[in-house]
Short mmCIF file of N, CA, C and O and ligand atoms in Angstrom, two decimals:
data_model
loop_
_atom_site.label_atom_id
_atom_site.label_comp_id
_atom_site.label_asym_id
_atom_site.label_seq_id
_atom_site.Cartn_x
_atom_site.Cartn_y
_atom_site.Cartn_z
N PRO A 1 0.97 -1.15 0.03
CA PRO A 1 0.00 0.11 -0.29
C PRO A 1 0.88 1.25 0.07
O PRO A 1 1.99 1.34 0.60
N PRO A 2 0.05 2.44 -0.68
CA PRO A 2 1.05 3.41 -0.47
C PRO A 2 1.41 4.17 0.94
O PRO A 2 0.70 3.92 1.73
N PRO A 3 2.02 5.25 1.39
CA PRO A 3 2.48 5.41 2.33
C PRO A 3 1.35 6.30 3.04
O PRO A 3 1.23 6.94 2.00
N CYS A 4 0.95 6.55 3.85
CA CYS A 4 0.43 7.35 4.64
C CYS A 4 0.67 8.96 4.43
O CYS A 4 1.73 9.23 4.79
N SER A 5 0.15 9.67 4.35
CA SER A 5 0.44 11.18 4.61
C SER A 5 0.99 11.59 5.93
O SER A 5 0.13 11.15 6.91
N PRO A 6 1.94 12.32 5.45
CA PRO A 6 2.57 13.19 6.87
C PRO A 6 1.43 14.00 7.22
O PRO A 6 1.92 14.35 8.56
N GLU A 7 0.21 14.29 6.68
CA GLU A 7 -0.72 15.44 6.90
C GLU A 7 -1.89 14.78 7.80
O GLU A 7 -2.53 15.40 8.95
N LEU A 8 -1.61 13.58 7.88
CA LEU A 8 -2.36 12.52 9.24
C LEU A 8 -2.17 12.87 10.52
O LEU A 8 -1.25 12.83 10.69
N PRO A 9 -3.38 13.65 10.83
CA PRO A 9 -3.04 14.05 12.23
C PRO A 9 -2.91 12.84 13.29
O PRO A 9 -3.32 11.36 13.27
N THR A 10 -1.81 12.95 14.21
CA THR A 10 -1.25 11.71 14.51
C THR A 10 -2.45 11.39 16.25
O THR A 10 -3.45 11.84 16.34
N GLU A 11 -2.36 10.04 16.28
CA GLU A 11 -3.26 9.63 17.40
C GLU A 11 -4.51 9.48 16.96
O GLU A 11 -5.97 10.27 17.66
N VAL A 12 -4.94 9.19 15.71
CA VAL A 12 -6.50 9.12 15.71
C VAL A 12 -7.35 8.24 16.22
O VAL A 12 -6.98 6.81 16.40
N GLN A 13 -8.35 8.78 16.95
CA GLN A 13 -9.53 7.92 17.56
C GLN A 13 -10.43 7.56 17.06
O GLN A 13 -10.94 6.52 17.51
N LYS A 14 -10.50 8.20 16.00
CA LYS A 14 -11.95 7.77 14.98
C LYS A 14 -11.89 8.62 13.90
O LYS A 14 -11.59 9.91 13.72
N ALA A 15 -12.60 7.86 12.51
CA ALA A 15 -12.31 8.53 11.41
C ALA A 15 -13.77 8.34 10.81
O ALA A 15 -13.99 7.11 10.95
N GLY A 16 -14.26 9.14 10.22
CA GLY A 16 -15.70 8.60 9.07
C GLY A 16 -16.23 9.91 8.53
O GLY A 16 -15.70 11.02 8.30
N GLN A 17 -17.10 9.45 7.64
CA GLN A 17 -17.85 10.48 7.07
C GLN A 17 -19.02 10.98 7.59
O GLN A 17 -19.95 10.17 8.11
N LEU A 18 -19.46 12.35 7.97
CA LEU A 18 -20.21 12.80 8.28
C LEU A 18 -21.16 14.04 7.37
O LEU A 18 -20.08 14.69 6.78
N ASN A 19 -22.30 14.41 7.70
CA ASN A 19 -22.64 15.62 7.45
C ASN A 19 -22.38 16.66 8.43
O ASN A 19 -22.66 16.59 9.90
N ARG A 20 -21.99 17.74 7.71
CA ARG A 20 -21.71 18.80 9.08
C ARG A 20 -21.87 20.07 8.32
O ARG A 20 -21.77 20.13 6.80
N THR A 21 -22.23 21.36 9.11
CA THR A 21 -22.38 22.30 9.08
C THR A 21 -21.88 23.56 10.16
O THR A 21 -22.04 23.25 11.31
N LYS A 22 -21.23 24.40 9.52
CA LYS A 22 -20.96 25.30 10.47
C LYS A 22 -21.67 26.33 10.91
O LYS A 22 -22.44 27.03 9.75
N ILE A 23 -22.15 26.95 12.17
CA ILE A 23 -23.12 27.71 12.40
C ILE A 23 -22.71 28.93 13.06
O ILE A 23 -23.83 30.10 13.05
N ALA A 24 -21.63 29.08 13.57
CA ALA A 24 -20.97 30.38 14.11
C ALA A 24 -19.39 30.00 14.40
O ALA A 24 -18.94 29.00 14.13
N GLU A 25 -19.48 31.58 13.97
CA GLU A 25 -17.98 31.79 13.88
C GLU A 25 -17.59 32.97 14.82
O GLU A 25 -18.06 33.90 14.53
N GLY A 26 -16.49 32.66 15.56
CA GLY A 26 -16.40 33.56 16.84
C GLY A 26 -17.78 34.22 17.47
O GLY A 26 -17.51 35.36 17.81
N GLY A 27 -18.53 33.29 17.66
CA GLY A 27 -19.71 33.94 18.35
C GLY A 27 -21.01 34.56 17.21
O GLY A 27 -22.14 34.30 17.67
N ARG A 28 -20.46 34.76 15.83
CA ARG A 28 -21.56 35.48 15.11
C ARG A 28 -21.97 34.23 14.54
O ARG A 28 -21.25 33.22 14.01
N LYS A 29 -23.61 34.53 14.36
CA LYS A 29 -24.10 33.28 13.63
C LYS A 29 -23.94 33.17 12.06
O LYS A 29 -23.93 34.22 11.36
N LEU A 30 -24.01 31.92 11.92
CA LEU A 30 -23.81 31.95 10.23
C LEU A 30 -25.01 31.57 9.31
O LEU A 30 -25.69 30.66 10.10
N ARG A 31 -24.93 31.40 8.30
CA ARG A 31 -26.18 30.84 7.40
C ARG A 31 -25.72 29.31 7.32
O ARG A 31 -24.54 28.91 7.01
N LYS A 32 -26.34 28.54 7.75
CA LYS A 32 -26.08 26.86 7.47
C LYS A 32 -25.74 26.62 6.52
O LYS A 32 -26.74 26.94 5.03
N SER A 33 -25.09 25.87 5.65
CA SER A 33 -24.57 25.17 4.31
C SER A 33 -24.01 23.44 4.95
O SER A 33 -22.83 23.35 5.17
N TRP A 34 -24.97 22.69 4.78
CA TRP A 34 -24.51 21.23 5.01
C TRP A 34 -24.05 20.68 3.98
O TRP A 34 -24.23 21.09 2.75
N GLY A 35 -23.01 19.98 4.25
CA GLY A 35 -21.94 19.54 3.29
C GLY A 35 -21.41 17.82 3.90
O GLY A 35 -21.62 17.77 5.01
N VAL A 36 -20.83 17.29 2.81
CA VAL A 36 -20.22 16.19 3.81
C VAL A 36 -18.81 16.29 4.07
O VAL A 36 -18.40 16.90 2.73
N SER A 37 -18.21 15.57 5.02
CA SER A 37 -16.99 15.94 5.16
C SER A 37 -16.48 14.35 5.71
O SER A 37 -17.39 13.77 6.30
N TRP A 38 -15.26 14.34 5.64
CA TRP A 38 -14.64 12.89 6.06
C TRP A 38 -14.20 14.07 7.61
O TRP A 38 -12.92 14.93 7.51
N VAL A 39 -14.17 12.81 8.31
CA VAL A 39 -13.97 13.88 9.97
C VAL A 39 -13.21 12.84 10.61
O VAL A 39 -13.14 11.83 10.53
N VAL A 40 -12.37 13.56 11.06
CA VAL A 40 -10.92 12.68 11.69
C VAL A 40 -10.97 13.48 13.58
O VAL A 40 -11.13 14.29 13.45
N LEU A 41 -11.16 12.02 14.06
CA LEU A 41 -10.95 13.02 15.57
C LEU A 41 -9.47 12.75 15.96
O LEU A 41 -9.07 11.31 16.01
N ALA A 42 -8.92 13.25 16.26
CA ALA A 42 -7.38 13.04 16.73
C ALA A 42 -7.56 13.21 18.29
O ALA A 42 -8.14 13.52 18.63
N ARG A 43 -5.98 13.67 18.63
CA ARG A 43 -5.88 13.36 20.11
C ARG A 43 -6.65 14.79 20.66
O ARG A 43 -7.21 14.58 22.30
N ASN A 44 -6.33 15.85 20.22
CA ASN A 44 -6.90 17.21 21.19
C ASN A 44 -7.83 17.86 19.76
O ASN A 44 -8.24 19.16 20.38
N SER A 45 -8.09 17.08 18.78
CA SER A 45 -8.69 18.31 18.05
C SER A 45 -9.72 17.05 16.84
O SER A 45 -9.42 16.24 17.10
N LEU A 46 -10.48 18.16 16.03
CA LEU A 46 -11.47 16.98 15.37
C LEU A 46 -11.17 17.70 13.98
O LEU A 46 -11.11 19.29 13.84
N VAL A 47 -10.71 17.46 12.87
CA VAL A 47 -10.09 17.54 11.69
C VAL A 47 -11.21 17.37 10.33
O VAL A 47 -11.25 16.10 10.48
N PHE A 48 -11.74 18.47 9.65
CA PHE A 48 -12.42 17.96 8.63
C PHE A 48 -11.71 17.96 6.97
O PHE A 48 -10.65 18.70 6.85
N TYR A 49 -11.85 16.89 6.53
CA TYR A 49 -11.24 17.06 5.28
C TYR A 49 -12.16 17.18 3.82
O TYR A 49 -13.96 16.48 4.21
N LYS A 50 -12.09 17.24 3.22
CA LYS A 50 -13.06 17.07 1.71
C LYS A 50 -13.15 15.72 1.77
O LYS A 50 -12.41 14.75 1.82
N GLU A 51 -14.44 15.44 1.26
CA GLU A 51 -14.53 13.65 1.08
C GLU A 51 -14.24 13.28 0.18
O GLU A 51 -13.88 14.28 -0.80
N PRO A 52 -13.38 12.22 0.36
CA PRO A 52 -12.47 11.82 -1.05
C PRO A 52 -13.47 11.13 -2.22
O PRO A 52 -14.47 10.76 -1.61
N LYS A 53 -12.62 11.37 -3.12
CA LYS A 53 -13.66 10.80 -4.28
C LYS A 53 -13.60 9.39 -4.14
O LYS A 53 -13.08 8.71 -3.77
N GLY A 54 -14.68 8.71 -5.03
CA GLY A 54 -14.98 7.27 -5.37
C GLY A 54 -15.17 6.82 -3.80
O GLY A 54 -15.58 7.86 -2.74
N PRO A 55 -15.04 5.54 -3.57
CA PRO A 55 -15.46 4.37 -2.02
C PRO A 55 -15.07 5.33 -0.94
O PRO A 55 -13.65 5.68 -1.11
N ALA A 56 -15.52 5.38 0.02
CA ALA A 56 -14.79 5.76 1.44
C ALA A 56 -13.63 4.88 1.38
O ALA A 56 -13.94 3.62 1.76
N PRO A 57 -11.95 5.00 2.02
CA PRO A 57 -11.31 4.44 2.18
C PRO A 57 -11.99 3.51 3.64
O PRO A 57 -12.22 4.53 4.49
N ALA A 58 -11.41 2.46 3.94
CA ALA A 58 -11.26 1.87 5.11
C ALA A 58 -10.21 2.29 6.10
O ALA A 58 -10.59 2.61 7.03
N THR A 59 -9.15 2.78 5.74
CA THR A 59 -8.24 3.40 6.44
C THR A 59 -8.22 4.74 5.62
O THR A 59 -8.00 4.99 4.48
N TRP A 60 -8.13 5.94 6.54
CA TRP A 60 -7.66 7.32 5.90
C TRP A 60 -6.24 7.57 5.78
O TRP A 60 -5.19 7.30 6.58
N CYS A 61 -5.91 7.36 4.25
CA CYS A 61 -4.35 7.13 3.83
C CYS A 61 -4.16 8.17 2.78
O CYS A 61 -4.09 7.44 1.70
N PRO A 62 -4.51 8.98 2.78
CA PRO A 62 -4.74 10.15 1.49
C PRO A 62 -3.40 10.35 1.05
O PRO A 62 -2.44 10.53 1.94
N ALA A 63 -3.44 10.22 -0.18
CA ALA A 63 -1.75 10.84 -0.73
C ALA A 63 -1.28 12.41 -0.96
O ALA A 63 -0.30 12.81 -0.24
N SER A 64 -2.55 13.16 -0.85
CA SER A 64 -2.50 14.18 -1.16
C SER A 64 -3.57 15.30 -0.59
O SER A 64 -3.85 16.67 -0.95
N SER A 65 -4.13 14.75 0.66
CA SER A 65 -5.26 15.64 0.92
C SER A 65 -4.79 16.46 2.18
O SER A 65 -3.81 15.97 3.04
N ARG A 66 -5.01 17.89 2.29
CA ARG A 66 -4.76 18.57 3.00
C ARG A 66 -6.02 18.97 4.20
O ARG A 66 -7.24 18.66 3.54
N PRO A 67 -6.06 18.95 5.53
CA PRO A 67 -7.53 19.24 5.96
C PRO A 67 -7.89 20.71 5.65
O PRO A 67 -7.24 21.42 5.49
N GLU A 68 -9.57 20.55 5.56
CA GLU A 68 -10.11 21.70 5.38
C GLU A 68 -10.00 23.22 6.38
O GLU A 68 -10.00 24.05 6.38
N SER A 69 -10.23 21.97 7.23
CA SER A 69 -10.16 22.77 8.79
C SER A 69 -10.12 22.10 9.93
O SER A 69 -9.90 20.82 9.74
N SER A 70 -9.70 22.71 11.18
CA SER A 70 -9.14 21.75 12.45
C SER A 70 -9.90 22.81 13.85
O SER A 70 -9.73 23.56 13.85
N VAL A 71 -10.88 21.64 14.49
CA VAL A 71 -11.22 22.38 15.65
C VAL A 71 -10.69 21.71 16.67
O VAL A 71 -10.12 21.09 17.23
N ASP A 72 -9.94 23.26 17.61
CA ASP A 72 -9.54 22.43 19.31
C ASP A 72 -10.15 22.24 19.89
O ASP A 72 -11.42 23.00 20.37
N LEU A 73 -10.54 21.03 20.74
CA LEU A 73 -11.26 20.34 21.20
C LEU A 73 -11.30 20.92 22.81
O LEU A 73 -12.40 20.77 23.53
N ARG A 74 -10.01 21.31 23.10
CA ARG A 74 -9.88 21.71 24.56
C ARG A 74 -10.95 22.90 25.07
O ARG A 74 -11.24 24.21 24.39
N GLY A 75 -11.88 22.66 25.88
CA GLY A 75 -12.86 23.36 26.85
C GLY A 75 -14.10 23.65 25.86
O GLY A 75 -14.84 24.42 26.15
N ALA A 76 -14.14 22.56 24.71
CA ALA A 76 -15.23 22.88 23.76
C ALA A 76 -16.54 21.92 24.67
O ALA A 76 -16.11 21.27 25.89
N ALA A 77 -17.75 22.14 24.06
CA ALA A 77 -19.02 21.29 24.68
C ALA A 77 -19.71 21.12 23.93
O ALA A 77 -19.91 21.57 22.35
N LEU A 78 -19.85 19.64 23.85
CA LEU A 78 -20.72 18.80 23.00
C LEU A 78 -22.36 18.71 23.75
O LEU A 78 -22.26 18.07 24.97
N ASP A 79 -23.45 18.64 22.75
CA ASP A 79 -24.40 18.32 23.21
C ASP A 79 -25.48 17.84 22.24
O ASP A 79 -24.69 17.99 20.86
N TRP A 80 -26.45 17.32 21.98
CA TRP A 80 -27.61 16.90 21.02
C TRP A 80 -28.25 18.48 20.65
O TRP A 80 -28.57 19.18 21.44
N ALA A 81 -28.22 18.47 19.03
CA ALA A 81 -28.79 19.60 18.82
C ALA A 81 -30.25 19.18 18.47
O ALA A 81 -30.87 19.56 17.59
N ARG A 82 -31.07 19.59 19.95
CA ARG A 82 -32.45 19.32 19.86
C ARG A 82 -33.18 20.68 19.26
O ARG A 82 -34.21 20.05 17.97
N HIS A 83 -32.83 22.07 19.25
CA HIS A 83 -33.61 22.72 18.44
C HIS A 83 -33.01 23.58 17.45
O HIS A 83 -33.35 24.40 16.83
N LEU A 84 -31.95 23.16 17.07
CA LEU A 84 -30.98 23.66 15.86
C LEU A 84 -30.81 23.21 14.82
O LEU A 84 -30.26 23.65 13.42
N SER A 85 -32.07 21.68 14.33
CA SER A 85 -31.76 21.36 13.08
C SER A 85 -33.11 20.53 12.84
O SER A 85 -33.59 20.33 14.00
N SER A 86 -33.77 20.55 11.37
CA SER A 86 -34.73 19.68 11.29
C SER A 86 -34.32 18.36 11.45
O SER A 86 -35.38 17.57 10.94
N LYS A 87 -32.76 17.91 11.51
CA LYS A 87 -32.55 16.82 10.74
C LYS A 87 -32.53 16.03 11.80
O LYS A 87 -32.53 16.52 13.43
N LYS A 88 -32.82 14.41 12.05
CA LYS A 88 -32.68 13.74 12.87
C LYS A 88 -31.10 13.21 13.41
O LYS A 88 -30.15 13.89 12.43
N ASN A 89 -30.67 12.93 14.47
CA ASN A 89 -29.37 12.13 15.00
C ASN A 89 -28.08 13.59 14.72
O ASN A 89 -27.15 13.43 13.67
N VAL A 90 -28.41 14.56 15.47
CA VAL A 90 -27.43 15.99 15.38
C VAL A 90 -26.58 16.14 16.50
O VAL A 90 -27.90 16.60 17.34
N ILE A 91 -25.34 16.31 16.53
CA ILE A 91 -24.84 16.91 17.43
C ILE A 91 -23.86 18.40 17.44
O ILE A 91 -23.99 18.56 15.95
N HIS A 92 -24.05 19.18 18.36
CA HIS A 92 -23.52 20.52 18.40
C HIS A 92 -22.51 20.79 19.16
O HIS A 92 -22.50 20.31 20.26
N LEU A 93 -21.34 21.31 18.51
CA LEU A 93 -19.96 21.17 18.98
C LEU A 93 -19.96 22.68 19.17
O LEU A 93 -20.20 23.15 18.22
N ARG A 94 -19.45 23.30 20.29
CA ARG A 94 -19.10 24.32 20.68
C ARG A 94 -17.55 24.60 21.28
O ARG A 94 -17.14 24.22 21.88
N THR A 95 -16.64 25.54 20.58
CA THR A 95 -15.69 25.86 20.86
C THR A 95 -15.35 27.02 21.77
O THR A 95 -16.15 27.45 21.82
N VAL A 96 -14.15 27.09 22.29
CA VAL A 96 -14.12 27.96 23.46
C VAL A 96 -14.16 29.08 22.83
O VAL A 96 -14.47 30.52 23.19
N THR A 97 -13.38 29.61 21.52
CA THR A 97 -13.58 30.56 20.35
C THR A 97 -15.04 30.83 20.12
O THR A 97 -14.81 32.11 19.42
N GLY A 98 -15.69 30.27 20.24
CA GLY A 98 -16.81 30.86 19.72
C GLY A 98 -17.27 30.07 18.34
O GLY A 98 -18.43 30.59 17.75
N ASN A 99 -16.65 28.90 17.73
CA ASN A 99 -17.21 28.46 16.62
C ASN A 99 -18.33 27.13 17.10
O ASN A 99 -17.94 26.25 17.95
N GLU A 100 -19.30 27.23 16.01
CA GLU A 100 -20.26 26.06 16.36
C GLU A 100 -20.55 25.43 15.36
O GLU A 100 -20.32 25.73 13.97
N PHE A 101 -20.48 24.11 15.69
CA PHE A 101 -20.66 22.99 14.23
C PHE A 101 -21.82 22.08 14.86
O PHE A 101 -22.11 22.01 15.72
N LEU A 102 -22.55 21.91 13.40
CA LEU A 102 -23.49 20.84 13.72
C LEU A 102 -22.99 19.63 12.72
O LEU A 102 -22.51 19.61 11.58
N LEU A 103 -23.44 18.13 13.40
CA LEU A 103 -22.64 17.14 13.00
C LEU A 103 -23.67 15.84 12.70
O LEU A 103 -24.21 16.18 13.87
N GLN A 104 -23.69 15.33 11.86
CA GLN A 104 -25.19 14.79 11.61
C GLN A 104 -24.92 13.44 10.64
O GLN A 104 -23.89 13.14 9.51
N SER A 105 -25.29 12.44 11.20
CA SER A 105 -25.35 10.95 10.37
C SER A 105 -26.92 10.73 10.20
O SER A 105 -27.50 10.81 11.07
N ASP A 106 -27.03 9.98 9.26
CA ASP A 106 -28.31 9.11 9.35
C ASP A 106 -28.40 8.05 10.07
O ASP A 106 -29.51 7.37 10.08
N HIS A 107 -27.21 7.41 10.56
CA HIS A 107 -27.57 6.28 11.33
C HIS A 107 -27.07 6.58 12.51
O HIS A 107 -25.92 7.05 12.92
N GLU A 108 -28.45 6.26 13.46
CA GLU A 108 -27.98 6.96 14.66
C GLU A 108 -27.13 6.05 15.68
O GLU A 108 -26.31 7.20 16.35
N ALA A 109 -26.96 4.67 15.54
CA ALA A 109 -25.54 4.46 16.04
C ALA A 109 -24.28 5.25 15.77
O ALA A 109 -23.47 5.41 16.56
N THR A 110 -24.21 5.64 14.49
CA THR A 110 -22.90 6.35 14.13
C THR A 110 -23.00 7.29 15.05
O THR A 110 -21.67 7.75 15.75
N ILE A 111 -23.64 8.09 15.27
CA ILE A 111 -23.61 9.66 15.89
C ILE A 111 -23.52 9.54 17.27
O ILE A 111 -22.90 10.17 17.74
N HIS A 112 -24.29 8.55 17.77
CA HIS A 112 -23.71 8.22 19.02
C HIS A 112 -22.65 7.71 19.28
O HIS A 112 -22.06 7.96 20.22
N GLU A 113 -21.31 7.08 18.75
CA GLU A 113 -20.35 6.74 18.43
C GLU A 113 -19.59 8.07 18.66
O GLU A 113 -18.82 8.19 19.20
N TRP A 114 -19.73 8.62 17.73
CA TRP A 114 -19.21 9.99 17.37
C TRP A 114 -19.22 10.99 18.94
O TRP A 114 -18.21 11.29 19.19
N ALA A 115 -20.51 11.14 19.20
CA ALA A 115 -20.68 12.14 20.65
C ALA A 115 -19.69 11.18 21.47
O ALA A 115 -19.20 12.03 22.09
N ARG A 116 -20.16 9.93 22.03
CA ARG A 116 -19.40 9.39 23.13
C ARG A 116 -17.71 9.33 22.55
O ARG A 116 -17.04 10.07 23.63
N ALA A 117 -17.42 9.46 21.53
CA ALA A 117 -15.66 9.33 21.37
C ALA A 117 -15.53 11.12 21.35
O ALA A 117 -14.14 11.71 21.98
N ILE A 118 -16.19 12.22 21.14
CA ILE A 118 -15.91 13.40 21.00
C ILE A 118 -15.81 13.70 22.73
O ILE A 118 -14.70 14.52 23.20
N ARG A 119 -16.69 13.05 22.91
CA ARG A 119 -16.92 13.84 24.57
C ARG A 119 -15.64 13.22 25.73
O ARG A 119 -15.14 13.69 26.48
N ASP A 120 -15.73 11.63 24.70
CA ASP A 120 -14.27 11.25 25.74
C ASP A 120 -13.30 12.36 25.78
O ASP A 120 -12.38 12.45 26.26
N VAL A 121 -12.64 12.77 24.48
CA VAL A 121 -11.72 13.28 24.10
C VAL A 121 -11.62 14.64 24.92
O VAL A 121 -10.74 15.59 25.49
N ILE A 122 -12.79 15.47 25.04
CA ILE A 122 -12.77 16.76 25.57
C ILE A 122 -12.87 16.74 27.28
O ILE A 122 -12.19 17.69 27.71
N HIS A 123 -13.13 15.23 27.77
CA HIS A 123 -13.33 15.06 28.85
C HIS A 123 -11.43 14.59 29.75
O HIS A 123 -11.46 15.57 31.02
N ARG A 124 -10.76 14.43 28.83
CA ARG A 124 -9.77 13.75 28.86
C ARG A 124 -8.83 15.18 28.97
O ARG A 124 -8.01 15.56 29.92
N LEU A 125 -9.33 15.98 27.92
CA LEU A 125 -8.77 17.44 27.92
C LEU A 125 -8.96 18.29 29.03
O LEU A 125 -7.87 18.79 29.76
N ASP A 126 -10.28 18.08 29.95
CA ASP A 126 -10.44 18.95 30.84
C ASP A 126 -9.49 18.58 32.07
O ASP A 126 -9.21 19.33 32.90
N LEU A 127 -8.99 17.43 32.30
CA LEU A 127 -8.32 16.69 32.98
C LEU A 127 -6.66 17.37 33.24
O LEU A 127 -6.46 16.76 33.95
N GLU A 128 -6.50 17.61 31.95
CA GLU A 128 -4.90 17.71 31.55
C GLU A 128 -4.62 19.07 32.37
O GLU A 128 -4.93 19.83 32.52
C1 LIG B 1 -31.67 26.15 5.20
C2 LIG B 1 -31.45 24.65 4.44
C3 LIG B 1 -31.08 23.86 5.74
C4 LIG B 1 -31.73 24.13 6.84
C5 LIG B 1 -31.83 25.34 6.96
C6 LIG B 1 -32.51 26.13 6.01
O1 LIG B 1 -32.13 26.80 3.97
O2 LIG B 1 -32.93 24.06 4.48
O3 LIG B 1 -30.73 22.63 5.46
O4 LIG B 1 -31.50 23.52 8.44
O5 LIG B 1 -32.92 25.51 8.73
O6 LIG B 1 -32.78 27.74 6.33
P1 LIG B 1 -31.30 27.93 3.04
O7 LIG B 1 -30.54 25.93 2.18
O8 LIG B 1 -31.84 28.42 2.30
O9 LIG B 1 -30.27 28.19 3.50
P2 LIG B 1 -31.71 21.86 8.55
O10 LIG B 1 -31.54 21.30 7.79
O11 LIG B 1 -30.56 21.52 9.77
O12 LIG B 1 -32.73 22.11 9.50
P3 LIG B 1 -32.94 26.51 9.72
O13 LIG B 1 -32.64 28.05 9.12
O14 LIG B 1 -33.89 26.20 10.28
O15 LIG B 1 -31.46 26.46 10.55
#
């Protein structure tokens, strides 16, 4: 197999495809624009990549992919997005800098796994 990209975040906890939209930047509300991202949960951060073309790889090993953006999870808060979307299975992530994201999967189990994994990282960072 080809060597993995050096851009790959170290200590990947979880990776997969999710629907996502940013809804606030620095506390300022943004217009929603849902899109598909490849999301990687790393040691301290959540990193968004453009969805790979073709079938989703079993392991994330892109030759030439760079992250679109990265979210520092230190001090972040995660909740279920009960009143923030008409979609099902949506979680709401808020960073200390006032950036807010919604993440969604059509598969309930998938978003529960993501919620647990992101919370675990946030809690671990709280204790550091
Ligand atoms: C938005 C779009 C989003 C929807 C949002 C709409 O319209 O339909 O999918 O969010 O609802 O405003 P537009 O494409 O014209 O910007 P959800 O799918 O999460 O409900 P909202 O304004 O109630 O957030």
